[in-house]
Structure formats: C-alpha cells, structure tokens
PDB file of C-alpha atoms in Angstrom:
ATOM      1  CA  MET A   1      36.583  37.112  16.120  1.00  0.00           C
ATOM      2  CA  GLN A   2      38.512  35.418  13.920  1.00  0.00           C
ATOM      3  CA  ILE A   3      38.600  31.895  12.431  1.00  0.00           C
ATOM      4  CA  ALA A   4      41.474  29.685  12.711  1.00  0.00           C
ATOM      5  CA  GLY A   5      41.961  26.603  10.904  1.00  0.00           C
ATOM      6  CA  SER A   6      44.787  25.096  13.278  1.00  0.00           C
ATOM      7  CA  LYS A   7      46.374  25.329  16.200  1.00  0.00           C
ATOM      8  CA  SER A   8      49.423  28.218  16.200  1.00  0.00           C
ATOM      9  CA  PRO A   9      52.770  27.442  17.409  1.00  0.00           C
ATOM     10  CA  GLN A  10      51.705  29.591  20.464  1.00  0.00           C
ATOM     11  CA  ARG A  11      49.630  27.992  21.764  1.00  0.00           C
ATOM     12  CA  GLN A  12      51.122  24.568  21.328  1.00  0.00           C
ATOM     13  CA  ARG A  13      54.602  26.209  23.206  1.00  0.00           C
ATOM     14  CA  VAL A  14      52.124  27.591  25.833  1.00  0.00           C
ATOM     15  CA  ARG A  15      49.992  23.937  25.960  1.00  0.00           C
ATOM     16  CA  LEU A  16      53.505  22.291  26.723  1.00  0.00           C
ATOM     17  CA  ALA A  17      54.373  25.328  29.474  1.00  0.00           C
ATOM     18  CA  ALA A  18      51.459  24.606  31.572  1.00  0.00           C
ATOM     19  CA  PHE A  19      51.549  20.510  30.997  1.00  0.00           C
ATOM     20  CA  LEU A  20      55.618  20.513  32.689  1.00  0.00           C
ATOM     21  CA  ILE A  21      55.005  23.313  35.112  1.00  0.00           C
ATOM     22  CA  ALA A  22      51.945  20.682  36.294  1.00  0.00           C
ATOM     23  CA  SER A  23      53.817  18.064  36.260  1.00  0.00           C
ATOM     24  CA  ALA A  24      56.832  19.776  38.032  1.00  0.00           C
ATOM     25  CA  ALA A  25      54.073  20.483  40.596  1.00  0.00           C
ATOM     26  CA  MET A  26      52.339  17.178  40.748  1.00  0.00           C
ATOM     27  CA  ALA A  27      56.357  15.951  41.817  1.00  0.00           C
ATOM     28  CA  LEU A  28      56.720  17.948  44.944  1.00  0.00           C
ATOM     29  CA  LEU A  29      52.828  18.484  46.052  1.00  0.00           C
ATOM     30  CA  PRO A  30      51.886  14.201  45.072  1.00  0.00           C
ATOM     31  CA  PHE A  31      47.927  15.283  46.553  1.00  0.00           C
ATOM     32  CA  ALA A  32      47.778  18.891  45.061  1.00  0.00           C
ATOM     33  CA  PRO A  33      44.879  19.259  42.913  1.00  0.00           C
ATOM     34  CA  ALA A  34      44.577  18.883  39.251  1.00  0.00           C
ATOM     35  CA  VAL A  35      45.724  22.540  37.730  1.00  0.00           C
ATOM     36  CA  ALA A  36      42.795  23.771  35.582  1.00  0.00           C
ATOM     37  CA  ALA A  37      44.583  23.462  32.026  1.00  0.00           C
ATOM     38  CA  THR A  38      42.555  25.492  29.751  1.00  0.00           C
ATOM     39  CA  LEU A  39      42.451  28.131  31.460  1.00  0.00           C
ATOM     40  CA  ASP A  40      45.812  28.417  32.514  1.00  0.00           C
ATOM     41  CA  GLN A  41      46.450  28.477  28.645  1.00  0.00           C
ATOM     42  CA  VAL A  42      43.833  31.192  28.110  1.00  0.00           C
ATOM     43  CA  LYS A  43      45.249  33.398  30.765  1.00  0.00           C
ATOM     44  CA  ALA A  44      48.774  33.102  29.447  1.00  0.00           C
ATOM     45  CA  SER A  45      48.160  33.052  25.745  1.00  0.00           C
ATOM     46  CA  GLY A  46      45.192  35.506  26.073  1.00  0.00           C
ATOM     47  CA  LYS A  47      42.872  33.609  23.661  1.00  0.00           C
ATOM     48  CA  LEU A  48      40.089  31.475  23.820  1.00  0.00           C
ATOM     49  CA  LEU A  49      39.386  28.776  20.905  1.00  0.00           C
ATOM     50  CA  LEU A  50      35.910  27.799  20.166  1.00  0.00           C
ATOM     51  CA  GLY A  51      35.284  25.013  17.865  1.00  0.00           C
ATOM     52  CA  TYR A  52      32.069  24.961  15.418  1.00  0.00           C
ATOM     53  CA  ARG A  53      30.922  22.674  12.745  1.00  0.00           C
ATOM     54  CA  ALA A  54      29.662  24.349   9.547  1.00  0.00           C
ATOM     55  CA  ASP A  55      26.698  21.812   8.499  1.00  0.00           C
ATOM     56  CA  ALA A  56      24.594  22.258  11.975  1.00  0.00           C
ATOM     57  CA  ARG A  57      22.144  24.629  11.375  1.00  0.00           C
ATOM     58  CA  PRO A  58      20.596  25.909  13.424  1.00  0.00           C
ATOM     59  CA  PHE A  59      23.036  25.177  16.183  1.00  0.00           C
ATOM     60  CA  SER A  60      26.441  26.157  14.053  1.00  0.00           C
ATOM     61  CA  TYR A  61      27.446  27.094  10.713  1.00  0.00           C
ATOM     62  CA  ASP A  62      29.445  29.719   8.855  1.00  0.00           C
ATOM     63  CA  GLU A  63      27.881  32.866   7.414  1.00  0.00           C
ATOM     64  CA  GLY A  64      29.972  35.167   5.399  1.00  0.00           C
ATOM     65  CA  GLY A  65      33.247  33.797   6.816  1.00  0.00           C
ATOM     66  CA  LYS A  66      31.932  33.742  10.392  1.00  0.00           C
ATOM     67  CA  ALA A  67      30.438  31.474  13.225  1.00  0.00           C
ATOM     68  CA  ALA A  68      27.188  31.824  13.841  1.00  0.00           C
ATOM     69  CA  GLY A  69      24.028  30.245  15.292  1.00  0.00           C
ATOM     70  CA  TYR A  70      22.224  29.159  18.897  1.00  0.00           C
ATOM     71  CA  THR A  71      24.802  27.565  20.084  1.00  0.00           C
ATOM     72  CA  VAL A  72      27.922  29.887  18.716  1.00  0.00           C
ATOM     73  CA  ALA A  73      25.662  32.650  20.924  1.00  0.00           C
ATOM     74  CA  LEU A  74      25.752  30.308  23.202  1.00  0.00           C
ATOM     75  CA  CYS A  75      29.910  29.872  23.165  1.00  0.00           C
ATOM     76  CA  GLU A  76      29.738  33.983  23.267  1.00  0.00           C
ATOM     77  CA  LYS A  77      28.117  34.400  26.404  1.00  0.00           C
ATOM     78  CA  VAL A  78      30.815  31.596  27.966  1.00  0.00           C
ATOM     79  CA  ALA A  79      33.096  33.667  26.390  1.00  0.00           C
ATOM     80  CA  GLU A  80      32.136  37.364  28.047  1.00  0.00           C
ATOM     81  CA  THR A  81      31.989  34.891  31.336  1.00  0.00           C
ATOM     82  CA  VAL A  82      36.013  33.680  30.633  1.00  0.00           C
ATOM     83  CA  LYS A  83      37.219  36.979  30.261  1.00  0.00           C
ATOM     84  CA  THR A  84      35.671  38.637  33.128  1.00  0.00           C
ATOM     85  CA  GLU A  85      36.520  35.280  35.407  1.00  0.00           C
ATOM     86  CA  LEU A  86      40.173  35.618  34.401  1.00  0.00           C
ATOM     87  CA  GLY A  87      40.609  39.293  34.758  1.00  0.00           C
ATOM     88  CA  LEU A  88      41.698  40.003  30.855  1.00  0.00           C
ATOM     89  CA  SER A  89      41.502  43.518  29.682  1.00  0.00           C
ATOM     90  CA  ALA A  90      41.649  41.778  26.258  1.00  0.00           C
ATOM     91  CA  MET A  91      41.093  38.358  25.099  1.00  0.00           C
ATOM     92  CA  THR A  92      40.985  37.432  21.762  1.00  0.00           C
ATOM     93  CA  VAL A  93      38.577  34.352  20.716  1.00  0.00           C
ATOM     94  CA  GLU A  94      38.843  32.621  17.593  1.00  0.00           C
ATOM     95  CA  TRP A  95      36.311  30.175  15.854  1.00  0.00           C
ATOM     96  CA  VAL A  96      37.849  26.948  14.387  1.00  0.00           C
ATOM     97  CA  PRO A  97      36.055  25.286  12.524  1.00  0.00           C
ATOM     98  CA  VAL A  98      35.796  21.239  13.083  1.00  0.00           C
ATOM     99  CA  THR A  99      34.363  18.553  11.200  1.00  0.00           C
ATOM    100  CA  LEU A 100      31.919  15.767  12.091  1.00  0.00           C
ATOM    101  CA  GLU A 101      34.770  13.485  12.141  1.00  0.00           C
ATOM    102  CA  ASP A 102      37.469  15.282  13.726  1.00  0.00           C
ATOM    103  CA  ARG A 103      35.280  17.105  16.303  1.00  0.00           C
ATOM    104  CA  PHE A 104      36.115  15.249  19.651  1.00  0.00           C
ATOM    105  CA  SER A 105      39.462  15.028  18.521  1.00  0.00           C
ATOM    106  CA  ALA A 106      40.138  18.514  18.151  1.00  0.00           C
ATOM    107  CA  LEU A 107      39.136  18.827  22.065  1.00  0.00           C
ATOM    108  CA  ARG A 108      41.827  15.960  23.406  1.00  0.00           C
ATOM    109  CA  ASP A 109      44.558  17.526  20.940  1.00  0.00           C
ATOM    110  CA  GLY A 110      44.093  20.722  22.709  1.00  0.00           C
ATOM    111  CA  LYS A 111      42.875  22.449  18.982  1.00  0.00           C
ATOM    112  CA  ILE A 112      39.747  23.966  20.438  1.00  0.00           C
ATOM    113  CA  ASP A 113      38.781  24.634  24.246  1.00  0.00           C
ATOM    114  CA  ILE A 114      34.953  24.302  23.795  1.00  0.00           C
ATOM    115  CA  LEU A 115      33.044  22.826  21.039  1.00  0.00           C
ATOM    116  CA  CYS A 116      29.979  24.810  20.239  1.00  0.00           C
ATOM    117  CA  GLY A 117      28.117  22.276  17.840  1.00  0.00           C
ATOM    118  CA  ALA A 118      24.840  20.261  17.935  1.00  0.00           C
ATOM    119  CA  ASP A 119      26.336  17.188  20.028  1.00  0.00           C
ATOM    120  CA  THR A 120      24.340  14.755  22.225  1.00  0.00           C
ATOM    121  CA  ALA A 121      25.636  14.444  25.482  1.00  0.00           C
ATOM    122  CA  THR A 122      25.910   9.970  25.878  1.00  0.00           C
ATOM    123  CA  LEU A 123      27.597   7.846  28.426  1.00  0.00           C
ATOM    124  CA  GLU A 124      30.013   6.327  25.864  1.00  0.00           C
ATOM    125  CA  ARG A 125      31.122  10.096  24.316  1.00  0.00           C
ATOM    126  CA  ARG A 126      31.995  11.486  28.115  1.00  0.00           C
ATOM    127  CA  LYS A 127      34.578   8.466  27.737  1.00  0.00           C
ATOM    128  CA  GLU A 128      36.506  11.107  25.556  1.00  0.00           C
ATOM    129  CA  VAL A 129      34.984  14.445  26.204  1.00  0.00           C
ATOM    130  CA  SER A 130      32.990  16.064  29.066  1.00  0.00           C
ATOM    131  CA  PHE A 131      29.741  18.083  28.657  1.00  0.00           C
ATOM    132  CA  SER A 132      27.652  20.928  29.799  1.00  0.00           C
ATOM    133  CA  ILE A 133      24.257  21.077  31.277  1.00  0.00           C
ATOM    134  CA  PRO A 134      22.077  20.530  28.513  1.00  0.00           C
ATOM    135  CA  ILE A 135      21.448  23.716  26.122  1.00  0.00           C
ATOM    136  CA  PHE A 136      18.279  22.188  23.495  1.00  0.00           C
ATOM    137  CA  PRO A 137      16.267  19.521  24.276  1.00  0.00           C
ATOM    138  CA  SER A 138      16.690  17.168  20.887  1.00  0.00           C
ATOM    139  CA  GLY A 139      16.185  13.664  19.442  1.00  0.00           C
ATOM    140  CA  ILE A 140      15.923  11.920  16.061  1.00  0.00           C
ATOM    141  CA  GLY A 141      13.464  12.955  13.747  1.00  0.00           C
ATOM    142  CA  ALA A 142      12.914  11.632  10.211  1.00  0.00           C
ATOM    143  CA  ILE A 143      12.081  13.697   7.056  1.00  0.00           C
ATOM    144  CA  LEU A 144      11.111  12.194   3.597  1.00  0.00           C
ATOM    145  CA  ARG A 145       9.887  13.717   0.075  1.00  0.00           C
ATOM    146  CA  ARG A 146       6.565  15.365   0.033  1.00  0.00           C
ATOM    147  CA  ASP A 147       5.067  12.664  -2.506  1.00  0.00           C
ATOM    148  CA  ALA A 148       6.011  10.075   0.519  1.00  0.00           C
ATOM    149  CA  PRO A 149       3.139   7.071   0.191  1.00  0.00           C
ATOM    150  CA  ALA A 150       1.003   7.973   3.232  1.00  0.00           C
ATOM    151  CA  PRO A 151       1.122   4.333   5.004  1.00  0.00           C
ATOM    152  CA  LEU A 152       4.914   5.383   5.438  1.00  0.00           C
ATOM    153  CA  ARG A 153       4.320   8.819   6.793  1.00  0.00           C
ATOM    154  CA  GLU A 154       1.126   7.521   8.732  1.00  0.00           C
ATOM    155  CA  VAL A 155       4.093   4.727  10.429  1.00  0.00           C
ATOM    156  CA  LEU A 156       6.894   6.961  11.001  1.00  0.00           C
ATOM    157  CA  ALA A 157       4.229   9.444  12.721  1.00  0.00           C
ATOM    158  CA  GLY A 158       3.247   6.575  15.031  1.00  0.00           C
ATOM    159  CA  LYS A 159      -0.377   6.962  13.825  1.00  0.00           C
ATOM    160  CA  PRO A 160      -2.803   4.074  13.422  1.00  0.00           C
ATOM    161  CA  ALA A 161      -2.895   2.513   9.732  1.00  0.00           C
ATOM    162  CA  ALA A 162      -5.775   4.362   7.451  1.00  0.00           C
ATOM    163  CA  GLY A 163      -6.774   1.072   5.884  1.00  0.00           C
ATOM    164  CA  PRO A 164      -6.938  -2.634   7.341  1.00  0.00           C
ATOM    165  CA  VAL A 165      -4.448  -3.572  10.086  1.00  0.00           C
ATOM    166  CA  TRP A 166      -2.759  -6.643  10.322  1.00  0.00           C
ATOM    167  CA  ARG A 167      -0.108  -8.356  13.089  1.00  0.00           C
ATOM    168  CA  GLY A 168       3.291  -6.849  11.914  1.00  0.00           C
ATOM    169  CA  SER A 169       1.998  -4.334   9.471  1.00  0.00           C
ATOM    170  CA  PRO A 170       4.308  -1.350  10.443  1.00  0.00           C
ATOM    171  CA  ALA A 171       7.442  -3.534   9.740  1.00  0.00           C
ATOM    172  CA  ARG A 172       6.079  -4.891   6.362  1.00  0.00           C
ATOM    173  CA  ILE A 173       5.516  -1.296   5.362  1.00  0.00           C
ATOM    174  CA  LEU A 174       9.243  -0.253   6.439  1.00  0.00           C
ATOM    175  CA  ASN A 175      10.463  -3.620   4.859  1.00  0.00           C
ATOM    176  CA  LYS A 176      12.309  -2.882   1.447  1.00  0.00           C
ATOM    177  CA  LYS A 177      12.608   0.841   2.341  1.00  0.00           C
ATOM    178  CA  THR A 178      16.086   3.038   2.180  1.00  0.00           C
ATOM    179  CA  PHE A 179      16.798   4.824   5.225  1.00  0.00           C
ATOM    180  CA  SER A 180      19.799   7.116   5.345  1.00  0.00           C
ATOM    181  CA  VAL A 181      21.375   8.466   8.071  1.00  0.00           C
ATOM    182  CA  VAL A 182      25.065  10.620   8.714  1.00  0.00           C
ATOM    183  CA  LYS A 183      27.669   8.316   9.847  1.00  0.00           C
ATOM    184  CA  GLY A 184      29.448   8.715  13.132  1.00  0.00           C
ATOM    185  CA  THR A 185      25.762  10.146  14.955  1.00  0.00           C
ATOM    186  CA  THR A 186      24.123   8.480  17.134  1.00  0.00           C
ATOM    187  CA  GLY A 187      21.028   8.150  14.945  1.00  0.00           C
ATOM    188  CA  GLU A 188      23.060   5.501  13.011  1.00  0.00           C
ATOM    189  CA  LYS A 189      23.221   3.223  15.897  1.00  0.00           C
ATOM    190  CA  TRP A 190      19.929   3.976  16.947  1.00  0.00           C
ATOM    191  CA  LEU A 191      18.009   3.173  13.414  1.00  0.00           C
ATOM    192  CA  ALA A 192      20.485  -0.496  13.348  1.00  0.00           C
ATOM    193  CA  GLU A 193      19.123  -1.352  16.904  1.00  0.00           C
ATOM    194  CA  ARG A 194      15.367  -0.521  15.672  1.00  0.00           C
ATOM    195  CA  MET A 195      15.657  -2.228  12.383  1.00  0.00           C
ATOM    196  CA  GLN A 196      17.232  -5.368  14.104  1.00  0.00           C
ATOM    197  CA  ARG A 197      14.630  -5.090  16.972  1.00  0.00           C
ATOM    198  CA  PHE A 198      11.333  -5.175  14.734  1.00  0.00           C
ATOM    199  CA  HIS A 199      12.545  -7.366  11.961  1.00  0.00           C
ATOM    200  CA  VAL A 200      13.118  -4.602   9.297  1.00  0.00           C
ATOM    201  CA  ASP A 201      14.064  -6.185   5.871  1.00  0.00           C
ATOM    202  CA  ALA A 202      15.722  -2.286   4.844  1.00  0.00           C
ATOM    203  CA  SER A 203      18.430  -0.687   3.168  1.00  0.00           C
ATOM    204  CA  VAL A 204      20.773   1.879   5.357  1.00  0.00           C
ATOM    205  CA  SER A 205      23.009   4.935   3.286  1.00  0.00           C
ATOM    206  CA  THR A 206      24.949   6.498   4.919  1.00  0.00           C
ATOM    207  CA  ALA A 207      25.438  10.112   4.494  1.00  0.00           C
ATOM    208  CA  ASP A 208      28.514  12.577   5.203  1.00  0.00           C
ATOM    209  CA  SER A 209      26.806  15.173   6.459  1.00  0.00           C
ATOM    210  CA  TYR A 210      22.975  16.577   6.599  1.00  0.00           C
ATOM    211  CA  ASP A 211      23.298  18.557   3.540  1.00  0.00           C
ATOM    212  CA  ALA A 212      23.723  14.827   1.613  1.00  0.00           C
ATOM    213  CA  GLY A 213      21.680  13.125   3.531  1.00  0.00           C
ATOM    214  CA  ILE A 214      18.635  15.593   2.336  1.00  0.00           C
ATOM    215  CA  GLN A 215      19.937  15.321  -1.072  1.00  0.00           C
ATOM    216  CA  GLN A 216      19.468  11.771  -1.118  1.00  0.00           C
ATOM    217  CA  VAL A 217      16.056  11.800  -0.006  1.00  0.00           C
ATOM    218  CA  LEU A 218      15.099  14.906  -2.731  1.00  0.00           C
ATOM    219  CA  GLU A 219      16.914  12.636  -5.463  1.00  0.00           C
ATOM    220  CA  GLY A 220      14.876   9.504  -4.605  1.00  0.00           C
ATOM    221  CA  ASN A 221      17.972   7.371  -3.231  1.00  0.00           C
ATOM    222  CA  SER A 222      16.354   7.362   0.082  1.00  0.00           C
ATOM    223  CA  ASP A 223      12.998   6.652   1.077  1.00  0.00           C
ATOM    224  CA  VAL A 224      13.126   8.523   4.812  1.00  0.00           C
ATOM    225  CA  PHE A 225      16.810  10.300   6.313  1.00  0.00           C
ATOM    226  CA  PHE A 226      16.977   9.817   9.827  1.00  0.00           C
ATOM    227  CA  GLY A 227      18.910  12.495  11.782  1.00  0.00           C
ATOM    228  CA  ASP A 228      18.409  15.472  14.713  1.00  0.00           C
ATOM    229  CA  ARG A 229      15.321  16.849  14.494  1.00  0.00           C
ATOM    230  CA  PRO A 230      15.676  20.850  15.097  1.00  0.00           C
ATOM    231  CA  ILE A 231      18.738  20.316  12.090  1.00  0.00           C
ATOM    232  CA  LEU A 232      15.921  18.748  10.186  1.00  0.00           C
ATOM    233  CA  LEU A 233      13.594  21.196  11.041  1.00  0.00           C
ATOM    234  CA  GLU A 234      15.645  24.034   9.536  1.00  0.00           C
ATOM    235  CA  ALA A 235      15.831  22.559   5.920  1.00  0.00           C
ATOM    236  CA  ALA A 236      12.197  21.676   5.909  1.00  0.00           C
ATOM    237  CA  THR A 237      11.023  25.476   6.862  1.00  0.00           C
ATOM    238  CA  GLY A 238      14.039  26.972   5.649  1.00  0.00           C
ATOM    239  CA  GLY A 239      16.032  25.392   3.175  1.00  0.00           C
ATOM    240  CA  SER A 240      16.119  25.745  -0.770  1.00  0.00           C
ATOM    241  CA  SER A 241      13.890  22.485  -1.107  1.00  0.00           C
ATOM    242  CA  ALA A 242      11.717  22.987   1.418  1.00  0.00           C
ATOM    243  CA  SER A 243       8.270  22.866  -0.227  1.00  0.00           C
ATOM    244  CA  GLU A 244       9.764  19.161  -1.515  1.00  0.00           C
ATOM    245  CA  LEU A 245      10.227  18.179   2.291  1.00  0.00           C
ATOM    246  CA  ILE A 246       7.879  16.562   4.771  1.00  0.00           C
ATOM    247  CA  LEU A 247       9.200  16.395   8.543  1.00  0.00           C
ATOM    248  CA  ILE A 248       7.487  14.171  10.580  1.00  0.00           C
ATOM    249  CA  ASP A 249       6.350  15.954  14.036  1.00  0.00           C
ATOM    250  CA  ARG A 250       7.775  13.201  16.271  1.00  0.00           C
ATOM    251  CA  LEU A 251      10.437  12.478  18.563  1.00  0.00           C
ATOM    252  CA  PHE A 252      12.081   9.015  18.308  1.00  0.00           C
ATOM    253  CA  THR A 253      14.310  10.111  20.952  1.00  0.00           C
ATOM    254  CA  ASN A 254      15.377  11.868  23.904  1.00  0.00           C
ATOM    255  CA  GLU A 255      18.809  13.472  22.911  1.00  0.00           C
ATOM    256  CA  PRO A 256      19.609  16.717  24.851  1.00  0.00           C
ATOM    257  CA  LEU A 257      22.334  18.690  23.178  1.00  0.00           C
ATOM    258  CA  ALA A 258      25.342  20.083  25.416  1.00  0.00           C
ATOM    259  CA  ILE A 259      28.436  21.509  24.711  1.00  0.00           C
ATOM    260  CA  ALA A 260      31.581  19.843  24.862  1.00  0.00           C
ATOM    261  CA  MET A 261      34.919  20.430  26.664  1.00  0.00           C
ATOM    262  CA  GLU A 262      38.051  18.596  27.387  1.00  0.00           C
ATOM    263  CA  ARG A 263      37.146  15.461  29.963  1.00  0.00           C
ATOM    264  CA  GLY A 264      38.228  15.939  33.713  1.00  0.00           C
ATOM    265  CA  ASP A 265      38.721  20.046  33.065  1.00  0.00           C
ATOM    266  CA  GLU A 266      35.989  20.679  36.108  1.00  0.00           C
ATOM    267  CA  ASP A 267      37.015  24.643  36.435  1.00  0.00           C
ATOM    268  CA  LEU A 268      35.885  25.204  32.870  1.00  0.00           C
ATOM    269  CA  ARG A 269      33.551  23.056  33.345  1.00  0.00           C
ATOM    270  CA  LEU A 270      31.855  25.532  36.674  1.00  0.00           C
ATOM    271  CA  ILE A 271      32.590  28.473  33.982  1.00  0.00           C
ATOM    272  CA  VAL A 272      30.262  27.384  31.041  1.00  0.00           C
ATOM    273  CA  ASP A 273      27.269  25.957  33.649  1.00  0.00           C
ATOM    274  CA  ARG A 274      27.273  28.793  35.334  1.00  0.00           C
ATOM    275  CA  THR A 275      26.795  30.803  32.670  1.00  0.00           C
ATOM    276  CA  LEU A 276      24.667  28.876  31.031  1.00  0.00           C
ATOM    277  CA  SER A 277      22.138  28.401  33.983  1.00  0.00           C
ATOM    278  CA  ARG A 278      22.126  32.315  35.052  1.00  0.00           C
ATOM    279  CA  LEU A 279      21.673  32.628  30.915  1.00  0.00           C
ATOM    280  CA  PHE A 280      18.487  30.283  30.841  1.00  0.00           C
ATOM    281  CA  ARG A 281      16.773  32.317  34.203  1.00  0.00           C
ATOM    282  CA  SER A 282      17.452  35.709  32.703  1.00  0.00           C
ATOM    283  CA  GLY A 283      14.869  37.467  30.677  1.00  0.00           C
ATOM    284  CA  GLU A 284      17.316  37.669  27.592  1.00  0.00           C
ATOM    285  CA  PHE A 285      17.460  33.962  27.048  1.00  0.00           C
ATOM    286  CA  ARG A 286      13.823  34.178  25.300  1.00  0.00           C
ATOM    287  CA  ASP A 287      15.044  36.420  22.737  1.00  0.00           C
ATOM    288  CA  LEU A 288      18.116  34.583  22.266  1.00  0.00           C
ATOM    289  CA  TYR A 289      15.941  31.007  21.639  1.00  0.00           C
ATOM    290  CA  ALA A 290      13.170  32.870  19.566  1.00  0.00           C
ATOM    291  CA  LYS A 291      16.196  34.275  16.849  1.00  0.00           C
ATOM    292  CA  TRP A 292      16.417  30.658  15.875  1.00  0.00           C
ATOM    293  CA  PHE A 293      13.531  28.275  17.026  1.00  0.00           C
ATOM    294  CA  GLY A 294      10.914  30.814  17.195  1.00  0.00           C
ATOM    295  CA  GLU A 295       8.794  32.244  20.630  1.00  0.00           C
ATOM    296  CA  PRO A 296       9.545  29.248  23.036  1.00  0.00           C
ATOM    297  CA  ASP A 297       6.304  27.631  24.554  1.00  0.00           C
ATOM    298  CA  ASP A 298       6.181  27.285  28.313  1.00  0.00           C
ATOM    299  CA  SER A 299       7.326  23.682  27.974  1.00  0.00           C
ATOM    300  CA  THR A 300      10.283  24.770  26.881  1.00  0.00           C
ATOM    301  CA  LEU A 301      10.932  27.692  28.799  1.00  0.00           C
ATOM    302  CA  ALA A 302       9.994  25.050  31.669  1.00  0.00           C
ATOM    303  CA  PHE A 303      12.851  22.742  30.017  1.00  0.00           C
ATOM    304  CA  TYR A 304      15.752  24.772  30.631  1.00  0.00           C
ATOM    305  CA  LEU A 305      14.676  26.242  34.443  1.00  0.00           C
ATOM    306  CA  GLN A 306      14.503  22.494  34.845  1.00  0.00           C
ATOM    307  CA  ASN A 307      18.092  22.348  33.651  1.00  0.00           C
ATOM    308  CA  ALA A 308      19.584  25.780  34.521  1.00  0.00           C
ATOM    309  CA  LEU A 309      21.520  24.761  38.177  1.00  0.00           C
ATOM    310  CA  PRO A 310      20.707  26.384  41.454  1.00  0.00           C
ATOM    311  CA  GLU A 311      23.648  28.965  42.703  1.00  0.00           C
TER     312      GLU A 311
END
C-alpha cells in the first residue's frame, strides 16, 4: 500500500472519461439509474484512494510513514471487498493524508474515494457527504489537568457538589474559566450552545488539532479541553503526558462515528455497509476492536450487533 499526497493525472482523466460516458448515457436514456462513479473509476484505474487523518489516534494516524488505526483497519477490509466484487486480480490501495479542514472537500473533489477517520455523522454533514453505518459509539468528552480543582472535576462529571449547594452553583464554578475545542468540529458548536443555554461566562479558545488542544491544557492556557472522548482517552492513557491529565468519565453527547464517502454513491456505500455488517457479526471483530480499545464488554458488542444490517 502506498501513501499519496494528491490526485494523479491518470485518475483525473479516468474521472473525466467516466463523467463524459455517464453524461452521454443519461442523454440517451433520461430515466436510467445513476452510474456508480467511484466503482467505475476504481475498475478502470485499478486504484482505490483512501483518505486518513494523521491526528486522530487511535482511529487514524501516521505510523512510520504508513496509515494506521482502528478506522484504517476497517477500510482495509472494505478494500478487500471492493477488489473481490469488482473482480480485480490486482488493485492498488493508496492512502492519502487529509486534514481536518479539507477532509470532506477531498471527497467532493475526487482526491479520495473513502474517508477513514473519526468523523461524526450529522445531518449538516450529510449535505456534503454520505456516511456508513456507525463504526464507534462516540461522543464529546472532557480532559483537564490532574491538579484541576475538585469542584470543577465534579461539575464536569455531573456529580453533586461536595460543599454547600446553591441555585446556579455549577454555572458559577464554570464562570471565568477557559475552555478549548478543536475548530471546525461538532464540539465547537456544542460548546457554544451549552454556554449560552446555561449562561456560563467563560472564554473559549480554539485549537488547530487535538495535540494543540492537549498542549493548551498542559500549559495552563485552558482549564478544560472538549473533544471526541475516544481520542482524548488515547492522550490520557497512552500519551507522553498521560500522568498529568485526567479524563472525565462522562459522555456529554451521543455521536457515533462513521466512514464517509461521496454523497449519492449508493453502490459504494452498499459495499462499505455490507463489509462492516458482516465484520461486526464475526468473531474476528472482537480482536480487531481490542487492539485499539481493549476487550469489548457486552454493551459494546451489542452496539455493533444492533447497527449491523441484516443480509
């Protein structure tokens, strides 16, 4: 497998040819179904382009110049299915690094065929891209320094205050604090809404990445960093500064993650969902999950079985 930085001229020509053929066919057959553009391109070029973020550990990250992570492993299973269903004796898989800012536009522009990261499937994002069935039960979490005041930790964890309780005390504890969040994520919008709803007088600092957000907390420039809890969990347990951080044992939202594809490409989405559904029902999935998150409990396995689609 290779890591590529941009769309090749050959892939551009294949995409243009597929578009022209589809346009001609639609002109002759006005009521013909839409062409499965991505699969046509893959079959013609013998190449599948998989996008990944290098800053979304443990879902997708760069490891010695190679894409790695939980979602990367799922997409490798999808690639195997694509190769089999298209009847390709040889198919190249190219891993294309994308950023938080350009990951969805990379799909729209044909620079990647599938986005293998840590993306929440929202109604707003469905205006731009299509999503697979859920691949992980995620949500917004909070991380702070281990020496943070106990009242702040208790409020974030949803626990009753240890001292005297008075009306509005949670908001008072949060007032004058500085919160940080990665810009352009669902967490940014959620935090703004919560602060307005509960009339919290605090400052918000946006970070360009999860690493930058963690660093703001470590340096004391932010009291709390909000983000996808599984990514925060990696920093709190496996990062170099794990001993200085504490992750609140709470999900503030329910935001299952999913694999993204170009909007309207139902044939590709069918292959992705079929691959995931069969994998979630297999004994192989337990070991794949455990590699990044530890042994799954019964509730976790139930999540995947409930989201797997029947044949």
